[in-house]
PDB file of N, CA and C in Angstrom:
ATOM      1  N   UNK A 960      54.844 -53.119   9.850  1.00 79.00           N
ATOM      2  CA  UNK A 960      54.699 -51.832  10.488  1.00 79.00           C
ATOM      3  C   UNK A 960      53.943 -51.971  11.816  1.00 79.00           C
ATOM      4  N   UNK A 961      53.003 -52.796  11.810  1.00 82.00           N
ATOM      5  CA  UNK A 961      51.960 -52.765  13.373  1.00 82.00           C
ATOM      6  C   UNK A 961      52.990 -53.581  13.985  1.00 82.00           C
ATOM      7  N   UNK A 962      53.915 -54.336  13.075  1.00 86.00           N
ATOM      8  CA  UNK A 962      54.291 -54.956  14.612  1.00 86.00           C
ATOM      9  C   UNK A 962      55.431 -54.650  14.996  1.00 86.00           C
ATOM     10  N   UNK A 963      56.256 -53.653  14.299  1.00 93.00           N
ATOM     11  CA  UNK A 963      57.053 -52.665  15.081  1.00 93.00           C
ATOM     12  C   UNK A 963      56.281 -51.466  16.343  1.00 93.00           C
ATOM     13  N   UNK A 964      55.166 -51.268  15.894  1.00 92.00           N
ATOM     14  CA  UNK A 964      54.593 -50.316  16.633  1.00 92.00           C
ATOM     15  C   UNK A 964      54.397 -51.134  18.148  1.00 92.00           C
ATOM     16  N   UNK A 965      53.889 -52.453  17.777  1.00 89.00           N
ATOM     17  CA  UNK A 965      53.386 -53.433  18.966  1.00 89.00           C
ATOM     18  C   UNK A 965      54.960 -53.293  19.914  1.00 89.00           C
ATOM     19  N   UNK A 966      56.045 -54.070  19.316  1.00 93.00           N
ATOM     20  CA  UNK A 966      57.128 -53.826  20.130  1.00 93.00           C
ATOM     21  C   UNK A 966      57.486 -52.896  20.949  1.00 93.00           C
ATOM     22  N   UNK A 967      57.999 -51.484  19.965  1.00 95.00           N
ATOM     23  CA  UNK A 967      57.874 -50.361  20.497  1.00 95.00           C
ATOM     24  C   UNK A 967      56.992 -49.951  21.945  1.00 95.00           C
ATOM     25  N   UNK A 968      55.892 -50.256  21.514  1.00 93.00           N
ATOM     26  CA  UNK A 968      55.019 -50.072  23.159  1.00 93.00           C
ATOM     27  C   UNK A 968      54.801 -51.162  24.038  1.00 93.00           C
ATOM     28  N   UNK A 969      55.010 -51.762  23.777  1.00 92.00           N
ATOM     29  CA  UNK A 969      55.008 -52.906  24.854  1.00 92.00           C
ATOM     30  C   UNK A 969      56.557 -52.987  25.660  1.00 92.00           C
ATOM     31  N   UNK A 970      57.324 -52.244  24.840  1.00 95.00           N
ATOM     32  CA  UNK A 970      58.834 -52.218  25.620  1.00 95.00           C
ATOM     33  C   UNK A 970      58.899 -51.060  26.373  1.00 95.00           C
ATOM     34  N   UNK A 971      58.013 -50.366  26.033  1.00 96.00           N
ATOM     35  CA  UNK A 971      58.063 -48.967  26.433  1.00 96.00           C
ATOM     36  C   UNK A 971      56.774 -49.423  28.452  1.00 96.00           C
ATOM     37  N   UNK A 972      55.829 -49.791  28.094  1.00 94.00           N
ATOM     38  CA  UNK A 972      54.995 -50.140  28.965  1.00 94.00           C
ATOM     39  C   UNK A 972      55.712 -51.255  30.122  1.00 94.00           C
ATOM     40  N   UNK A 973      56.536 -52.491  28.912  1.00 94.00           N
ATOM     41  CA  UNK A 973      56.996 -53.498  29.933  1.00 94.00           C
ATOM     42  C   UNK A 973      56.644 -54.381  30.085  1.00 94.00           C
ATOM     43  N   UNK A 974      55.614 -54.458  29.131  1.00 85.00           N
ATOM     44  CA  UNK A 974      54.667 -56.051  28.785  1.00 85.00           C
ATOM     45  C   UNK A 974      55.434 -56.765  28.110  1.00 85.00           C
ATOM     46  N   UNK A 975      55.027 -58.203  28.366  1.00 84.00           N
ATOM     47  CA  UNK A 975      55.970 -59.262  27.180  1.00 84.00           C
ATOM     48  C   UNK A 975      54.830 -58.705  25.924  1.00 84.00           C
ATOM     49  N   UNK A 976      55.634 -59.449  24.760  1.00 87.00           N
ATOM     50  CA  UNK A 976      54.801 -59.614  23.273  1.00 87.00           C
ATOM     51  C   UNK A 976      54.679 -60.839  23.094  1.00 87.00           C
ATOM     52  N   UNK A 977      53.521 -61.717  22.842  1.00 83.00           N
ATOM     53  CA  UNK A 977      53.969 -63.149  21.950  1.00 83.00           C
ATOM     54  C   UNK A 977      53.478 -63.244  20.860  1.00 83.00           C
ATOM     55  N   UNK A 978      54.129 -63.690  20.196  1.00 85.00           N
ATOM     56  CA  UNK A 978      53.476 -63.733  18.574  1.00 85.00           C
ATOM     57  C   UNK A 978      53.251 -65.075  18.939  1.00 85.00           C
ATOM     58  N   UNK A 979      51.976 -65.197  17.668  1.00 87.00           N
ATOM     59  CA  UNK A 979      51.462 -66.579  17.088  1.00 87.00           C
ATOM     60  C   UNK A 979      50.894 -66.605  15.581  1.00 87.00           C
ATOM     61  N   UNK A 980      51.412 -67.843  15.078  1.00 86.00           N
ATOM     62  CA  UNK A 980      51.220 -67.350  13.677  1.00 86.00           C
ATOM     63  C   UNK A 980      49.727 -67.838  13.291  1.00 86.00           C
ATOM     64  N   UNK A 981      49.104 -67.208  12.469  1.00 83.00           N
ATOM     65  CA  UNK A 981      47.426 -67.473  12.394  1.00 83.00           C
ATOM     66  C   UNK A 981      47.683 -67.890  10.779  1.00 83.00           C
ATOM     67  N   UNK A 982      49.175 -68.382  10.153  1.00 80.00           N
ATOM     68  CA  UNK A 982      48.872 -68.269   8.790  1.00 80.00           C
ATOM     69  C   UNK A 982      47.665 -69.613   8.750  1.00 80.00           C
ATOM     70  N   UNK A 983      47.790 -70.492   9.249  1.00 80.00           N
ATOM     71  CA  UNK A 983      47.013 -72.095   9.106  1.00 80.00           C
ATOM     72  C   UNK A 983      45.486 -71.286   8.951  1.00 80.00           C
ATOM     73  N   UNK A 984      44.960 -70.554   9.717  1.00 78.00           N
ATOM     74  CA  UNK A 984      43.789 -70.097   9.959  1.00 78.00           C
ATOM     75  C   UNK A 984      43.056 -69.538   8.756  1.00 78.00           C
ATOM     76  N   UNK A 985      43.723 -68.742   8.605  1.00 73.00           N
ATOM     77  CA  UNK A 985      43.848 -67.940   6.666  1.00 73.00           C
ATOM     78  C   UNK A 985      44.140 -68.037   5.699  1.00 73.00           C
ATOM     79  N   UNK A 986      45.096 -69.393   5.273  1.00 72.00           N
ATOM     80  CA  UNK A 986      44.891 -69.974   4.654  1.00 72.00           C
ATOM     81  C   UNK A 986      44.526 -69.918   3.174  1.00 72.00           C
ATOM     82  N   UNK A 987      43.102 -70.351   3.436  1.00 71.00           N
ATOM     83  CA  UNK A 987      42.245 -70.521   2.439  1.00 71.00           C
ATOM     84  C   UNK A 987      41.513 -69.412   2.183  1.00 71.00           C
ATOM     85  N   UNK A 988      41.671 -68.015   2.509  1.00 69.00           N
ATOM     86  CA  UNK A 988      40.757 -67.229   2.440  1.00 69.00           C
ATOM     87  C   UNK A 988      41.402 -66.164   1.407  1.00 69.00           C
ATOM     88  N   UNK A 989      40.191 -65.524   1.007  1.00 64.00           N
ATOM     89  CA  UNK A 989      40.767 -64.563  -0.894  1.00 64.00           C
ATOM     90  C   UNK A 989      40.972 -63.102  -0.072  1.00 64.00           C
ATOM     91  N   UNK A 990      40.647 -62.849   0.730  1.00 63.00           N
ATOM     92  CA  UNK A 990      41.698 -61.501   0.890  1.00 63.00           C
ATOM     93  C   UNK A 990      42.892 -61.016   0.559  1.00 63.00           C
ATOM     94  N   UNK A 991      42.701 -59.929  -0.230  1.00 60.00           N
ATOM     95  CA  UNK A 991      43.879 -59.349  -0.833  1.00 60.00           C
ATOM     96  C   UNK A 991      45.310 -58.736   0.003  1.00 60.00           C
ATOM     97  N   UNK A 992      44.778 -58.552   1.445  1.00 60.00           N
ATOM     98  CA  UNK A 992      45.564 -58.327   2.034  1.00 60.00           C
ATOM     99  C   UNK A 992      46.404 -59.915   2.761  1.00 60.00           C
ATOM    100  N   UNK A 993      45.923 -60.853   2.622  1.00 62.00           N
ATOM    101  CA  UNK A 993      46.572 -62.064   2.603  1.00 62.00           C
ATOM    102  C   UNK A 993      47.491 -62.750   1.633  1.00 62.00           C
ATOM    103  N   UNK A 994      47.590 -62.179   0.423  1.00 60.00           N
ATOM    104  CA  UNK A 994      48.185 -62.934  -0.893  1.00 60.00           C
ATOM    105  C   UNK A 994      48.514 -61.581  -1.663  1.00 60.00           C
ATOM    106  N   UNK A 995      50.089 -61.967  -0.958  1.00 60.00           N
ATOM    107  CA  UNK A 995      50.994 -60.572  -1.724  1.00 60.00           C
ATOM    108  C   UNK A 995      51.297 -60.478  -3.190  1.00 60.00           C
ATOM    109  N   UNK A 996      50.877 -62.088  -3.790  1.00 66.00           N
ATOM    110  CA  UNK A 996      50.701 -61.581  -5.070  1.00 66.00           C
ATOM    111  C   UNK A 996      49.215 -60.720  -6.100  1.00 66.00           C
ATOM    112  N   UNK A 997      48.634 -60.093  -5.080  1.00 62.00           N
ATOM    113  CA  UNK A 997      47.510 -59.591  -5.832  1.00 62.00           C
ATOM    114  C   UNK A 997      47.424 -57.816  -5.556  1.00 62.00           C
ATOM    115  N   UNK A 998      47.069 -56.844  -6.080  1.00 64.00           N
ATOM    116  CA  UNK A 998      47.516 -55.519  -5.872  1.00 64.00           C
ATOM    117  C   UNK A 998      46.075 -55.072  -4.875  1.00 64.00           C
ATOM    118  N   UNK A 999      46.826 -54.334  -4.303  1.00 60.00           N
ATOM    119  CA  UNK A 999      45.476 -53.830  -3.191  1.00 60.00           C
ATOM    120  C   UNK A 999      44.356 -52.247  -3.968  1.00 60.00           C
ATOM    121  N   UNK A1000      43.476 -52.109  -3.532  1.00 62.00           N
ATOM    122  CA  UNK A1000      42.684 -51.029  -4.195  1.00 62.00           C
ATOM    123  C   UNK A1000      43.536 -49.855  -3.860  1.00 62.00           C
ATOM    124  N   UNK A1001      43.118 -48.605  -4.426  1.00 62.00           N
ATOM    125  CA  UNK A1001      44.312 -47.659  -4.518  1.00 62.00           C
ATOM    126  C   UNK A1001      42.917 -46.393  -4.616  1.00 62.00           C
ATOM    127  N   UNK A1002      42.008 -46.785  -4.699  1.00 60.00           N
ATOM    128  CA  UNK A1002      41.102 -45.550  -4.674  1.00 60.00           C
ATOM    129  C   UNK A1002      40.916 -45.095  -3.141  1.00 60.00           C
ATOM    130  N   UNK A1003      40.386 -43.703  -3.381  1.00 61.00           N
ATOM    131  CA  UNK A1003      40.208 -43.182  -2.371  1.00 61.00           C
ATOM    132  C   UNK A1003      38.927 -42.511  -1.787  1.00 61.00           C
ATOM    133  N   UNK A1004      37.659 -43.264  -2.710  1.00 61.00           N
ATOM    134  CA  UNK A1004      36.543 -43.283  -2.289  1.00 61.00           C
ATOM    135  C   UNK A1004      35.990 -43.850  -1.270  1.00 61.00           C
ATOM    136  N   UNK A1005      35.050 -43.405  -0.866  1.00 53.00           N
ATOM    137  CA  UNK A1005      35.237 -43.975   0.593  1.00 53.00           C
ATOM    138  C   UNK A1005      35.802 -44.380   1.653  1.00 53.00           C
ATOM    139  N   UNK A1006      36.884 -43.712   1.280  1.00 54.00           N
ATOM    140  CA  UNK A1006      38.584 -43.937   2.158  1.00 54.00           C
ATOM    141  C   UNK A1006      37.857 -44.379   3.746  1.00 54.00           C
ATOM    142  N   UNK A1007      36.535 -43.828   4.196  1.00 55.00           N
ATOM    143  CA  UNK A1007      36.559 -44.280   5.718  1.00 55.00           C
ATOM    144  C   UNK A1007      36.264 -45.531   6.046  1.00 55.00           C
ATOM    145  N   UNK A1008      36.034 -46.595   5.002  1.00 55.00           N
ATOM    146  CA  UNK A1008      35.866 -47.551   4.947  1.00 55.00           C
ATOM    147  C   UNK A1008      36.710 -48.802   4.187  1.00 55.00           C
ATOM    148  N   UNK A1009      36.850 -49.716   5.022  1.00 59.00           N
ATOM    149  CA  UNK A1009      38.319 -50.603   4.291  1.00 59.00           C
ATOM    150  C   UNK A1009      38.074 -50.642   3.374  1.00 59.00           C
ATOM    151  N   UNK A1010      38.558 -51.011   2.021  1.00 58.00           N
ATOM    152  CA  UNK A1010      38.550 -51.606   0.439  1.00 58.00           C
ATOM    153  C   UNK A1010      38.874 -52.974   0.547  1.00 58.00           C
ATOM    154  N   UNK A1011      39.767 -53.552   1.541  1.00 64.00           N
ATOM    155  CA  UNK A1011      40.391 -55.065   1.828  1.00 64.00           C
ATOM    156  C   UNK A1011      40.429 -55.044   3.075  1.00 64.00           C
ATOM    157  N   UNK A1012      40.016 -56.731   4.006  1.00 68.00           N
ATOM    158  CA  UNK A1012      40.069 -56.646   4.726  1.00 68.00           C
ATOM    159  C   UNK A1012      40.288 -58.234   5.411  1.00 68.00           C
ATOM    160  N   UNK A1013      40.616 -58.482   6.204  1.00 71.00           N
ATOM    161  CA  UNK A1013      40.768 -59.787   6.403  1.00 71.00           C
ATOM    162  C   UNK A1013      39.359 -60.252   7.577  1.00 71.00           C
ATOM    163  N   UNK A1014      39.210 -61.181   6.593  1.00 73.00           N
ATOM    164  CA  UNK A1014      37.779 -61.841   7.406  1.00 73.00           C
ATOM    165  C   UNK A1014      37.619 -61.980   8.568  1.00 73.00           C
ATOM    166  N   UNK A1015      37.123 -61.552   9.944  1.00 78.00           N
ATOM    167  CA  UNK A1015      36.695 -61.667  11.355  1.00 78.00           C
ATOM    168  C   UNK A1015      38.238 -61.434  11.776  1.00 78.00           C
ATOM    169  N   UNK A1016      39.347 -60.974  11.562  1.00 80.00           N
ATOM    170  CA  UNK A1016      40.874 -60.656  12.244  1.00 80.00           C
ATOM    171  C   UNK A1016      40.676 -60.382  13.247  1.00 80.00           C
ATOM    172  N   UNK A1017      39.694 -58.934  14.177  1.00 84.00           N
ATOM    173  CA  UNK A1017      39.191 -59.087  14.914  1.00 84.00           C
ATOM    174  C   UNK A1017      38.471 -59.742  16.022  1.00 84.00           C
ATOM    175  N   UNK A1018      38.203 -60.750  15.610  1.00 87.00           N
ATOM    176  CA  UNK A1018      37.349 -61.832  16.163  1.00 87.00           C
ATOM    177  C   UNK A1018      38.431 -62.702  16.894  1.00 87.00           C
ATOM    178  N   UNK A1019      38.806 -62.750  15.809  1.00 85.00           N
ATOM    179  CA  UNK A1019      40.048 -64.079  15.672  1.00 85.00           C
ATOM    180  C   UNK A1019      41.076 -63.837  16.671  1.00 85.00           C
ATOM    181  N   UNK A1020      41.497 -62.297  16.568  1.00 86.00           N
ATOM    182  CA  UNK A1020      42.753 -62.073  17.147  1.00 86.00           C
ATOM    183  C   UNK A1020      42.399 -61.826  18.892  1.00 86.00           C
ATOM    184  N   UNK A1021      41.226 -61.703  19.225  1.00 91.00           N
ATOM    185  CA  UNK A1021      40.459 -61.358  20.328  1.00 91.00           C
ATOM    186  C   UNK A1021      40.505 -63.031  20.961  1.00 91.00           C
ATOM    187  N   UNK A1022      39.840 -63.707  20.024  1.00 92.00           N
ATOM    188  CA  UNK A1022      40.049 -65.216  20.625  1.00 92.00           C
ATOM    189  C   UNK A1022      41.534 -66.351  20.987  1.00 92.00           C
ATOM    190  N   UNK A1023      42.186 -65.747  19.970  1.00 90.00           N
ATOM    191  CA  UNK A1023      43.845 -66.092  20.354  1.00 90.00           C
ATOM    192  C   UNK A1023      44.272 -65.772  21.771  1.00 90.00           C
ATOM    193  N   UNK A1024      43.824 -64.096  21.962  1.00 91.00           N
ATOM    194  CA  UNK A1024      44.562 -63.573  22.951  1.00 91.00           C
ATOM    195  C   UNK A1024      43.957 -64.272  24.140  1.00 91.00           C
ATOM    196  N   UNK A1025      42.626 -63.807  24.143  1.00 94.00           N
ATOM    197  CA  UNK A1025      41.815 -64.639  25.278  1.00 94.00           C
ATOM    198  C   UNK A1025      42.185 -65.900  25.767  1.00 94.00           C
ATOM    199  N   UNK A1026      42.924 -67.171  24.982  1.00 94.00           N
ATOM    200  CA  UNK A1026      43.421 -67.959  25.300  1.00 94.00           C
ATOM    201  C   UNK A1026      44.766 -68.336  25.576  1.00 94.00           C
ATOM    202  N   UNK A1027      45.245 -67.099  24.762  1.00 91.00           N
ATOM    203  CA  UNK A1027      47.036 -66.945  25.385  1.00 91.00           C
ATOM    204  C   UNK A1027      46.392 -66.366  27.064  1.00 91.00           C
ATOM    205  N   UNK A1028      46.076 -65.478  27.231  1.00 91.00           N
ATOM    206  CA  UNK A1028      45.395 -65.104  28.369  1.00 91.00           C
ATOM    207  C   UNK A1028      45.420 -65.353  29.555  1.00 91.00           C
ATOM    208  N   UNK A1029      44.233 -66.679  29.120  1.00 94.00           N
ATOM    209  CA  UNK A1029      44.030 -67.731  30.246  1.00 94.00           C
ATOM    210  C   UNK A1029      45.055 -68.824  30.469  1.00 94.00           C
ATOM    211  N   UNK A1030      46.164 -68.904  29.953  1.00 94.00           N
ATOM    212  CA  UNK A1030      46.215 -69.860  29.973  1.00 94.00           C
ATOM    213  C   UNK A1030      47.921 -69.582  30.460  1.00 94.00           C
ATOM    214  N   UNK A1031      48.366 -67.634  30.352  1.00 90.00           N
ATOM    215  CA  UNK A1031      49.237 -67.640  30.744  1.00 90.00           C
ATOM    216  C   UNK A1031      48.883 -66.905  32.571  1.00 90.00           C
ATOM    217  N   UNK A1032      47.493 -66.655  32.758  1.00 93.00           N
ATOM    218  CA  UNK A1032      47.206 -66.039  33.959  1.00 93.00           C
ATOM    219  C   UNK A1032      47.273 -64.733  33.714  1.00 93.00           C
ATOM    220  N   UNK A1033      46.970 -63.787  32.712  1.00 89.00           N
ATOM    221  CA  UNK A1033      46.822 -62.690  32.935  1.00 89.00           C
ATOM    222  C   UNK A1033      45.882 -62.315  33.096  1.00 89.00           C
ATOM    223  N   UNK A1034      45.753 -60.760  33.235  1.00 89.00           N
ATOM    224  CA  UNK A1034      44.702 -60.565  34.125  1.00 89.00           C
ATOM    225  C   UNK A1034      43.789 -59.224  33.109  1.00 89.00           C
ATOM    226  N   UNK A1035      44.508 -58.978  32.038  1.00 88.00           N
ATOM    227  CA  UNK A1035      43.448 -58.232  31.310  1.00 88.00           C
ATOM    228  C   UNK A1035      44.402 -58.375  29.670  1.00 88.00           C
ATOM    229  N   UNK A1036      42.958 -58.041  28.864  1.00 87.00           N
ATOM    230  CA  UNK A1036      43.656 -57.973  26.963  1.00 87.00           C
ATOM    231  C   UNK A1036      43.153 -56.540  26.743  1.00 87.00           C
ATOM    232  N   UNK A1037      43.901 -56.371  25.734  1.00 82.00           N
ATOM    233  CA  UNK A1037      43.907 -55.334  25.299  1.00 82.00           C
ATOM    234  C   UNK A1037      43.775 -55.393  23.582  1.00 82.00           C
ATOM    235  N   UNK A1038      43.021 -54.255  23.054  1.00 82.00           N
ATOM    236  CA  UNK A1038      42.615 -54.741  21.966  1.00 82.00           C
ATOM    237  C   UNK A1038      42.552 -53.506  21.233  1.00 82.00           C
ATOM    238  N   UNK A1039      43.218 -53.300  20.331  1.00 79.00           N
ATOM    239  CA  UNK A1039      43.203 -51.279  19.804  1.00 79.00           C
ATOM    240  C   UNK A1039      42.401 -52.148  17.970  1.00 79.00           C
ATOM    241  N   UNK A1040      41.027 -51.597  18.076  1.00 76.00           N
ATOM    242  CA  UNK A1040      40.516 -51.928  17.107  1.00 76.00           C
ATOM    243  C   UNK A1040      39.754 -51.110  16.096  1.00 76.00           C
ATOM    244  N   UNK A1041      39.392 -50.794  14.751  1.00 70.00           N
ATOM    245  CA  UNK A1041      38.933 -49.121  14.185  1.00 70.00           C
ATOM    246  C   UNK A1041      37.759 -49.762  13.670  1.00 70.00           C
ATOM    247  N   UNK A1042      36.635 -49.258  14.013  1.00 64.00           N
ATOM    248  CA  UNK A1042      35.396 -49.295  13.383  1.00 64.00           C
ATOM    249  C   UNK A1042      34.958 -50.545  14.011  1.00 64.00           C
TER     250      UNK A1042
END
């Protein structure tokens, strides 16, 4: 779903997209949202706050770009991030 949305606006704006795959990165990590064989939480307590989440994605996906970045000469990142 995000990365229909990503397409969608970036075709719409006129930007390229590049994917890169971060599976090597994650790997090893127990997030439920990483390992489709495990069921995700379904409550709705504290709904404003994740229940699953993937470790530093943020971080991570900030440092990818930064080096797709530099390295393709652009000149700004963009980063739509919640909380």
């Amino acid at each position: 779903m995000e990365a229909a949305a990503v397409q969608a606006i970036s075709e719409r704006m006129g930007w390229p997209v590049l994917s890169v795959n971060l599976t090597a990165i994650y790997r090893s990590l127990s997030s439920s949202l990483l390992d489709l064989s495990r069921s995700l939480t379904s409550s709705v307590e504290s709904a404003e706050y994740a229940h699953e989440w993937v470790p530093a994605r943020n971080l991570v996906l900030l440092a990818v770009a930064t080096a797709l970045a530099d390295d393709s000469q652009f000149s700004e990142i963009v980063l739509g991030a919640n909380m």
